[in-house]
Amino acid sequence: MYDHEKIESKWQKKWEESGIFHTPNHSDKPKYYSLVMFPYPSGTLHVGHVKNYTIGDVVSRYKRMRGYNVMNPFGYDSFGLPAENAAIAHGNIHPEDWTRSNIETIRNQIKKLGISYDWDRETITFEESYYKWTQWIFLKLYERGLAYKKSGPVNWCPSCKTVLANEQVVDGKCERCGTPVVIKQLDQWYFKITNYAEELDAFIDKLTGWPDNVKIMQRNWIGKSIGAEVTFKIKESGKTLKIFTTRPDTLWGVTFMAVAPESPLLSELTSISKQNEVEEFLTKINSTENRFERFSADAPKEGVFLGTHAINPVNGEEIPIYVANYILYEYGTGAIMAVPAHDARDYAFAKKYSLPIREVVEGGNQLPYDGDGILKNSGPFSGMKNREAMDKIIAYLEEKKIGKRTVNYKLRDWLISRQRYWGAPIPIVYCDKCGIVPVPEKDLPVRLPRDVKFDPTGRSPLSYDERFLHTTCPKCGGPAIRESDTMDTFVDSSWYYLRYVNPKEKDRPFIKEDVDEWLPVDQYIGGVEHAILHLLYSRFITKVLRDGGYLSFDEPFKNLFTQGMIYKDGAKMSKSKGNVVSPDEMVEKYGADTLRLYILFMGPPEKDAEWLESGIEGVYRFIVKLWNLFEFILPLIEKSTETKRDLSDEEYEIRRKVHMTLKKITNDIEGDFRFNTVVSGFMELVNIFSDYVKSTPEKDLNVGLLNEFAHKLVPCLSPFIPHLAEELWEMMGEKPFVANAEWPSYDEDAIKPRKIEVALMVNGKVRSRIVIDAGLSEDEIRKIALNDDKIKGILNGKNPKKVFVASGNVVNIVV
RNA sequence: GCGAGGGUGGCGGAAUUGGCAGACGCGCUGGACUUAGGAUCCAGUGGAUAAAACCGUGUGGGUUCAAGUCCCACCUCUCGCACCA
């Protein structure tokens, strides 16, 4: 009887006692760093997590069997809003206690899944020993001018009561809670990720092991565009107005200018007579009902003439300046030159306010036309192809000192302050005399006090804690006030994969030599939801640390795999919908091996999949079938004295299938993680042997064949169903652990068939089948095919036009 | 609107890259064993048909001895970005 509970607890204990999954930092073996995205311990794990960790575990165990020194660590992203909110929701229990108890639970859940983590490397981001170094990273950025404080418009979530980074705002709503975000003017800390925009964009090309969709998302987010900055003079004031354009070739088609409503230039560009009208317009578009829809692409284009004019530097024309709702303050210079003939938005605006439209690119059959063509009405550049003229026009602007080549990015700096309790305090103090002073490295960590009222109020809870707040200035020794905001959790998670290398290190975040040896991560596995946030931040922090001399590689993650989600009843699992599948229940009912195998069997791992109870039952049946098969054949192998026996044709074919399956599953793992077909390969093979054993009298069974099958199959099962594989391995009389066994090799010779079945087709339709010896020449096959009775009947004496023999097992006769 | 990836039985999904479509699993049908079956085992299962011929990979065309796979046009779904000048 297959008893999963007994087998699984037995081997989990043995693995733990023997410490076989502890990875030394240095080894003769080649290294392999396998990493899964660590969880927020804001509750218990669901089967979606199990999918992530199972894929990671299969990879780790497979690579271990392939002779690598595999690091497979685990940790908890345990600071931040989710944990804090959950703690508050559960009756104001302290976030630390809440999080710790969740970590306990999760750790136990994972141990029951038989994941081969090196628990000595476990890392918890809220612990002082970790966040001390998160603060250290802040200081390193500060030293290099990459951490700065500025006042400006920020995204504020009224429900979470904190600011959010741009990356955390989705469709104008808070990424976490879905509350519409409002814009506030606040003094906040930023990381200057824009300094790395160029490299973050350029190095995407080097991420050959990343899925394309993630790379495209990062590229879009960074939003690099090449163009020119052009300076227009203001006729009335004599001052200048700079704009950014990607289409300097259309400069001669400019018929008006437009500035963003938020632009600080607005007041000086507004003539006295227009002030009231402009005020009214601003009030209107900032009203609550218009505030969000204004930023949608299909909002109507609206604006007001400011009463002033710009002078087009290339042709001296006077053009009116407008304020317009479709101009984004944060992009470019917050002002544009408008070319209605060649831009749909400018066109709509021009139509609405009856502004002139001048075509300068010939090509399209209607306006607006934003494609390529021949320039006209464009002074010295008329008659040229617009693409070719582009460079010449920029050179012309530079020569006349009215413009220059410019690169623009959509990426904006990373806002890292949070007005919440559960995070790493920003290590800064404010001194009346010295101003902003960073906390010296020797004084780290700046401890997060435990006893504070941490309910969200809109201000950091630390700002009410007098004992935390008051300190002395590290520079002058005078009284000083601590920064009370904490850091975004994404700062914590942007370097955890480095800490895993030296998790216990006291004097530094990690040891350079070790990190340089282990990194980059060979395989990173997680959800697509982190395609921009976490993955972009981690790339950024890696580059910052590299430039600070703390590590020597450019990119943290060599290969990335994004697994699909598991749905239930057509929806994402959530507590509120009551459709969460608990791994504990499944482990109890079917065992961890079955759960793991089912999750891998559900479909291609990168695709979303629907959880079906009947599906896991099917996999459980397979496991039992496998168990029963081995219970039957192992005693036969044990008591057999038979040494070697020639294989019958049937046995040869079965053995061939063993080696073919071995080859197939090895390819499927090495290829694109096609674990679903690996599992079906196991099933097929077990079916074949079950049938063989059932249909053959016991005395006629080829024990050598059974023995080979067992010794080839069980190690292959080990990464997938590790507990059962260990148990079978032991039952076979082998020494533990099969987890340390070598990945079985296959014999190419055994894959060569003795006999092959050939499909005989006439005009592409199968009309007959014959079995022939393998290795016949095409001519011989052709002859046999034409001699086949059924074929002869169909040909009825006629001569075929042509006979194709394809890949040895298909013959097509054309008549 | 722009970008990416998909459309194969009742369902999840396979198909040495142009060579016998539907592997494997679920579900379903029939049978066996049973007091019982939502357990297990056996057989069957793309559609249509008494059976064969026949029809079948979103649609229409094309290339080829041969197309799920290649080419052209279209329909449709999912995801991401979305006034980025």
Short mmCIF file of N, CA, C and O in Angstrom, two decimals, chain A residues 34-124:
data_model
loop_
_atom_site.label_atom_id
_atom_site.label_comp_id
_atom_site.label_asym_id
_atom_site.label_seq_id
_atom_site.Cartn_x
_atom_site.Cartn_y
_atom_site.Cartn_z
N SER A 34 20.08 28.90 -8.37
CA SER A 34 18.67 28.80 -8.71
C SER A 34 17.88 29.61 -7.69
O SER A 34 18.04 29.43 -6.49
N LEU A 35 17.02 30.50 -8.18
CA LEU A 35 16.35 31.42 -7.27
C LEU A 35 14.87 31.53 -7.59
O LEU A 35 14.49 31.64 -8.74
N VAL A 36 14.05 31.48 -6.55
CA VAL A 36 12.62 31.77 -6.73
C VAL A 36 12.33 33.11 -6.05
O VAL A 36 13.03 33.50 -5.13
N MET A 37 11.32 33.80 -6.54
CA MET A 37 10.96 35.08 -5.93
C MET A 37 10.41 34.81 -4.53
O MET A 37 9.46 34.05 -4.38
N PHE A 38 11.05 35.40 -3.53
CA PHE A 38 10.61 35.11 -2.16
C PHE A 38 9.26 35.76 -1.86
O PHE A 38 8.90 36.76 -2.48
N PRO A 39 8.49 35.14 -0.96
CA PRO A 39 7.11 35.60 -0.75
C PRO A 39 7.00 36.71 0.29
O PRO A 39 7.89 36.90 1.12
N TYR A 40 5.87 37.43 0.22
CA TYR A 40 5.45 38.31 1.31
C TYR A 40 4.74 37.41 2.33
O TYR A 40 3.73 36.80 1.98
N PRO A 41 5.21 37.33 3.54
CA PRO A 41 4.52 36.44 4.50
C PRO A 41 3.31 37.12 5.09
O PRO A 41 3.24 37.33 6.29
N SER A 42 2.34 37.45 4.25
CA SER A 42 1.15 38.14 4.76
C SER A 42 0.00 37.15 4.99
O SER A 42 -1.11 37.56 5.22
N GLY A 43 0.29 35.88 4.89
CA GLY A 43 -0.74 34.88 5.12
C GLY A 43 -0.11 33.53 4.93
O GLY A 43 1.08 33.37 5.21
N THR A 44 -0.88 32.56 4.45
CA THR A 44 -0.29 31.25 4.18
C THR A 44 -0.06 31.11 2.68
O THR A 44 -0.53 31.92 1.89
N LEU A 45 0.66 30.09 2.31
CA LEU A 45 0.92 29.85 0.89
C LEU A 45 -0.31 29.26 0.22
O LEU A 45 -1.08 28.54 0.84
N HIS A 46 -0.49 29.59 -1.05
CA HIS A 46 -1.50 28.89 -1.84
C HIS A 46 -0.79 28.12 -2.94
O HIS A 46 0.43 28.20 -3.07
N VAL A 47 -1.55 27.37 -3.72
CA VAL A 47 -0.90 26.49 -4.69
C VAL A 47 -0.12 27.24 -5.77
O VAL A 47 0.75 26.66 -6.40
N GLY A 48 -0.45 28.52 -5.95
CA GLY A 48 0.33 29.34 -6.89
C GLY A 48 1.79 29.43 -6.45
O GLY A 48 2.70 29.32 -7.27
N HIS A 49 2.01 29.64 -5.15
CA HIS A 49 3.38 29.64 -4.64
C HIS A 49 4.03 28.28 -4.87
O HIS A 49 5.19 28.20 -5.25
N VAL A 50 3.24 27.24 -4.63
CA VAL A 50 3.79 25.89 -4.76
C VAL A 50 4.29 25.66 -6.18
O VAL A 50 5.33 25.04 -6.40
N LYS A 51 3.56 26.22 -7.14
CA LYS A 51 4.00 26.09 -8.53
C LYS A 51 5.38 26.72 -8.70
O LYS A 51 6.29 26.10 -9.25
N ASN A 52 5.52 27.92 -8.20
CA ASN A 52 6.79 28.63 -8.30
C ASN A 52 7.92 27.80 -7.67
O ASN A 52 8.97 27.57 -8.28
N TYR A 53 7.70 27.32 -6.45
CA TYR A 53 8.77 26.65 -5.72
C TYR A 53 9.05 25.26 -6.28
O TYR A 53 10.18 24.77 -6.21
N THR A 54 8.00 24.64 -6.82
CA THR A 54 8.21 23.32 -7.42
C THR A 54 9.08 23.43 -8.66
O THR A 54 10.02 22.64 -8.85
N ILE A 55 8.77 24.40 -9.50
CA ILE A 55 9.59 24.58 -10.71
C ILE A 55 11.04 24.83 -10.30
O ILE A 55 11.97 24.21 -10.84
N GLY A 56 11.23 25.71 -9.32
CA GLY A 56 12.58 25.99 -8.84
C GLY A 56 13.26 24.76 -8.29
O GLY A 56 14.46 24.55 -8.47
N ASP A 57 12.49 23.94 -7.63
CA ASP A 57 13.07 22.75 -7.01
C ASP A 57 13.44 21.71 -8.05
O ASP A 57 14.47 21.04 -7.93
N VAL A 58 12.61 21.57 -9.07
CA VAL A 58 12.94 20.63 -10.14
C VAL A 58 14.26 21.05 -10.80
O VAL A 58 15.15 20.23 -11.02
N VAL A 59 14.36 22.35 -11.07
CA VAL A 59 15.58 22.86 -11.69
C VAL A 59 16.79 22.59 -10.79
O VAL A 59 17.83 22.09 -11.23
N SER A 60 16.64 22.90 -9.50
CA SER A 60 17.74 22.73 -8.57
C SER A 60 18.16 21.26 -8.45
O SER A 60 19.35 20.94 -8.50
N ARG A 61 17.19 20.41 -8.27
CA ARG A 61 17.50 18.99 -8.09
C ARG A 61 18.09 18.41 -9.38
O ARG A 61 19.00 17.58 -9.33
N TYR A 62 17.56 18.84 -10.50
CA TYR A 62 18.09 18.35 -11.78
C TYR A 62 19.54 18.76 -11.94
O TYR A 62 20.41 17.96 -12.28
N LYS A 63 19.83 20.03 -11.67
CA LYS A 63 21.19 20.53 -11.85
C LYS A 63 22.16 19.86 -10.86
O LYS A 63 23.32 19.62 -11.19
N ARG A 64 21.66 19.58 -9.68
CA ARG A 64 22.48 18.88 -8.69
C ARG A 64 22.89 17.52 -9.23
O ARG A 64 24.04 17.10 -9.14
N MET A 65 21.93 16.82 -9.85
CA MET A 65 22.20 15.48 -10.40
C MET A 65 23.10 15.57 -11.63
O MET A 65 23.71 14.59 -12.03
N ARG A 66 23.15 16.76 -12.19
CA ARG A 66 24.02 16.99 -13.34
C ARG A 66 25.42 17.42 -12.92
O ARG A 66 26.23 17.83 -13.76
N GLY A 67 25.66 17.41 -11.61
CA GLY A 67 27.01 17.67 -11.13
C GLY A 67 27.32 19.11 -10.77
O GLY A 67 28.48 19.49 -10.64
N TYR A 68 26.29 19.92 -10.58
CA TYR A 68 26.54 21.31 -10.19
C TYR A 68 26.50 21.48 -8.68
O TYR A 68 25.80 20.74 -7.98
N ASN A 69 27.22 22.46 -8.21
CA ASN A 69 27.09 22.92 -6.84
C ASN A 69 25.94 23.92 -6.85
O ASN A 69 26.11 25.06 -7.28
N VAL A 70 24.77 23.47 -6.41
CA VAL A 70 23.56 24.27 -6.60
C VAL A 70 23.21 25.04 -5.33
O VAL A 70 23.14 24.47 -4.25
N MET A 71 23.04 26.34 -5.49
CA MET A 71 22.51 27.13 -4.38
C MET A 71 21.03 27.35 -4.62
O MET A 71 20.62 27.88 -5.65
N ASN A 72 20.23 26.92 -3.67
CA ASN A 72 18.78 27.05 -3.77
C ASN A 72 18.25 27.62 -2.46
O ASN A 72 17.88 26.88 -1.56
N PRO A 73 18.27 28.94 -2.32
CA PRO A 73 17.94 29.55 -1.04
C PRO A 73 16.48 30.02 -0.97
O PRO A 73 15.78 30.08 -1.98
N PHE A 74 16.08 30.37 0.24
CA PHE A 74 14.72 30.85 0.43
C PHE A 74 14.70 31.95 1.50
O PHE A 74 15.59 32.00 2.35
N GLY A 75 13.72 32.81 1.42
CA GLY A 75 13.62 33.89 2.40
C GLY A 75 12.25 34.51 2.37
O GLY A 75 11.33 34.00 1.73
N TYR A 76 12.11 35.63 3.04
CA TYR A 76 10.81 36.27 3.19
C TYR A 76 10.94 37.76 3.02
O TYR A 76 11.72 38.42 3.70
N ASP A 77 10.15 38.29 2.11
CA ASP A 77 10.12 39.73 1.85
C ASP A 77 9.15 40.32 2.85
O ASP A 77 8.00 40.55 2.55
N SER A 78 9.64 40.55 4.06
CA SER A 78 8.71 40.61 5.18
C SER A 78 8.47 42.00 5.76
O SER A 78 7.77 42.13 6.75
N PHE A 79 9.04 43.03 5.16
CA PHE A 79 8.65 44.38 5.51
C PHE A 79 7.54 44.79 4.55
O PHE A 79 7.40 44.20 3.48
N GLY A 80 6.82 45.85 4.91
CA GLY A 80 5.96 46.44 3.90
C GLY A 80 4.48 46.35 4.17
O GLY A 80 4.02 45.69 5.09
N LEU A 81 3.76 47.04 3.30
CA LEU A 81 2.33 47.20 3.45
C LEU A 81 1.52 45.92 3.61
O LEU A 81 0.67 45.86 4.47
N PRO A 82 1.75 44.91 2.78
CA PRO A 82 0.87 43.75 2.89
C PRO A 82 0.90 43.14 4.29
O PRO A 82 -0.15 42.85 4.86
N ALA A 83 2.10 42.99 4.83
CA ALA A 83 2.22 42.40 6.16
C ALA A 83 1.60 43.33 7.20
O ALA A 83 0.88 42.90 8.10
N GLU A 84 1.86 44.61 7.03
CA GLU A 84 1.35 45.58 8.00
C GLU A 84 -0.17 45.65 7.97
O GLU A 84 -0.84 45.65 9.00
N ASN A 85 -0.73 45.73 6.78
CA ASN A 85 -2.19 45.80 6.65
C ASN A 85 -2.85 44.55 7.22
O ASN A 85 -3.87 44.63 7.89
N ALA A 86 -2.25 43.41 6.92
CA ALA A 86 -2.82 42.16 7.43
C ALA A 86 -2.76 42.14 8.95
O ALA A 86 -3.71 41.71 9.61
N ALA A 87 -1.66 42.64 9.49
CA ALA A 87 -1.52 42.66 10.94
C ALA A 87 -2.60 43.53 11.57
O ALA A 87 -3.21 43.16 12.58
N ILE A 88 -2.85 44.68 10.94
CA ILE A 88 -3.88 45.58 11.46
C ILE A 88 -5.26 44.93 11.33
O ILE A 88 -6.07 44.95 12.26
N ALA A 89 -5.48 44.29 10.19
CA ALA A 89 -6.77 43.66 9.96
C ALA A 89 -7.01 42.53 10.97
O ALA A 89 -8.16 42.23 11.29
N HIS A 90 -5.97 41.93 11.45
CA HIS A 90 -6.13 40.84 12.41
C HIS A 90 -6.05 41.33 13.85
O HIS A 90 -5.37 40.74 14.69
N GLY A 91 -6.70 42.45 14.09
CA GLY A 91 -6.86 42.91 15.46
C GLY A 91 -5.66 43.60 16.04
O GLY A 91 -5.36 43.42 17.23
N ASN A 92 -4.98 44.36 15.20
CA ASN A 92 -3.86 45.16 15.69
C ASN A 92 -2.76 44.38 16.40
O ASN A 92 -2.12 44.87 17.31
N ILE A 93 -2.59 43.19 15.97
CA ILE A 93 -1.44 42.42 16.44
C ILE A 93 -0.20 43.10 15.86
O ILE A 93 -0.26 43.73 14.80
N HIS A 94 0.91 43.04 16.55
CA HIS A 94 2.11 43.74 16.07
C HIS A 94 2.60 43.10 14.77
O HIS A 94 2.67 41.88 14.67
N PRO A 95 2.94 43.93 13.75
CA PRO A 95 3.36 43.37 12.47
C PRO A 95 4.51 42.36 12.61
O PRO A 95 4.57 41.38 11.87
N GLU A 96 5.38 42.62 13.55
CA GLU A 96 6.50 41.69 13.70
C GLU A 96 6.02 40.31 14.15
O GLU A 96 6.42 39.28 13.60
N ASP A 97 5.12 40.31 15.14
CA ASP A 97 4.62 39.03 15.64
C ASP A 97 3.82 38.31 14.57
O ASP A 97 3.95 37.11 14.36
N TRP A 98 2.99 39.11 13.92
CA TRP A 98 2.16 38.56 12.84
C TRP A 98 3.04 37.94 11.75
O TRP A 98 2.83 36.81 11.32
N THR A 99 4.05 38.70 11.34
CA THR A 99 4.91 38.25 10.26
C THR A 99 5.72 37.02 10.69
O THR A 99 5.84 36.06 9.93
N ARG A 100 6.23 37.06 11.91
CA ARG A 100 7.00 35.91 12.39
C ARG A 100 6.17 34.64 12.41
O ARG A 100 6.63 33.58 12.01
N SER A 101 4.94 34.77 12.84
CA SER A 101 4.13 33.56 12.92
C SER A 101 3.79 33.06 11.51
O SER A 101 3.74 31.87 11.27
N ASN A 102 3.61 33.99 10.57
CA ASN A 102 3.38 33.56 9.19
C ASN A 102 4.60 32.87 8.61
O ASN A 102 4.48 31.90 7.85
N ILE A 103 5.76 33.39 8.97
CA ILE A 103 6.99 32.79 8.45
C ILE A 103 7.11 31.35 8.96
O ILE A 103 7.44 30.44 8.20
N GLU A 104 6.78 31.17 10.23
CA GLU A 104 6.77 29.81 10.80
C GLU A 104 5.88 28.89 9.98
O GLU A 104 6.27 27.79 9.59
N THR A 105 4.67 29.39 9.74
CA THR A 105 3.70 28.59 9.00
C THR A 105 4.22 28.25 7.62
O THR A 105 4.16 27.10 7.17
N ILE A 106 4.72 29.26 6.93
CA ILE A 106 5.17 29.05 5.55
C ILE A 106 6.35 28.08 5.52
O ILE A 106 6.42 27.19 4.68
N ARG A 107 7.25 28.26 6.47
CA ARG A 107 8.42 27.38 6.52
C ARG A 107 7.97 25.93 6.65
O ARG A 107 8.47 25.04 5.96
N ASN A 108 6.99 25.71 7.52
CA ASN A 108 6.49 24.35 7.70
C ASN A 108 5.78 23.84 6.46
O ASN A 108 5.92 22.67 6.08
N GLN A 109 5.03 24.73 5.83
CA GLN A 109 4.35 24.32 4.59
C GLN A 109 5.36 23.86 3.55
O GLN A 109 5.16 22.86 2.87
N ILE A 110 6.43 24.63 3.45
CA ILE A 110 7.43 24.32 2.43
C ILE A 110 8.19 23.04 2.76
O ILE A 110 8.46 22.23 1.88
N LYS A 111 8.48 22.86 4.04
CA LYS A 111 9.19 21.64 4.41
C LYS A 111 8.36 20.41 4.06
O LYS A 111 8.90 19.37 3.72
N LYS A 112 7.05 20.55 4.16
CA LYS A 112 6.18 19.42 3.82
C LYS A 112 6.10 19.17 2.32
O LYS A 112 5.56 18.15 1.88
N LEU A 113 6.60 20.11 1.53
CA LEU A 113 6.58 19.92 0.08
C LEU A 113 7.86 19.27 -0.42
O LEU A 113 7.98 18.93 -1.58
N GLY A 114 8.82 19.14 0.49
CA GLY A 114 10.08 18.49 0.10
C GLY A 114 10.92 19.34 -0.82
O GLY A 114 11.65 18.80 -1.65
N ILE A 115 10.83 20.65 -0.70
CA ILE A 115 11.66 21.53 -1.52
C ILE A 115 13.08 21.52 -0.95
O ILE A 115 13.26 21.63 0.26
N SER A 116 14.06 21.43 -1.84
CA SER A 116 15.44 21.23 -1.37
C SER A 116 16.16 22.54 -1.09
O SER A 116 17.20 22.82 -1.68
N TYR A 117 15.60 23.35 -0.20
CA TYR A 117 16.28 24.60 0.12
C TYR A 117 17.43 24.38 1.08
O TYR A 117 17.40 23.47 1.91
N ASP A 118 18.39 25.28 0.96
CA ASP A 118 19.48 25.33 1.93
C ASP A 118 19.01 26.28 3.03
O ASP A 118 19.15 27.50 2.92
N TRP A 119 18.46 25.71 4.08
CA TRP A 119 17.83 26.55 5.11
C TRP A 119 18.84 27.39 5.89
O TRP A 119 18.47 28.33 6.58
N ASP A 120 20.11 27.05 5.79
CA ASP A 120 21.12 27.87 6.45
C ASP A 120 21.21 29.26 5.83
O ASP A 120 21.81 30.16 6.40
N ARG A 121 20.68 29.40 4.65
CA ARG A 121 20.78 30.69 3.96
C ARG A 121 19.52 31.52 4.09
O ARG A 121 19.39 32.57 3.46
N GLU A 122 18.59 31.04 4.88
CA GLU A 122 17.30 31.73 5.03
C GLU A 122 17.51 33.21 5.41
O GLU A 122 18.30 33.52 6.29
N THR A 123 16.78 34.07 4.72
CA THR A 123 16.95 35.51 4.91
C THR A 123 15.60 36.17 5.13
O THR A 123 14.65 35.91 4.39
N ILE A 124 15.53 36.99 6.17
CA ILE A 124 14.28 37.65 6.54
C ILE A 124 14.53 39.16 6.53
O ILE A 124 15.35 39.65 7.30
#
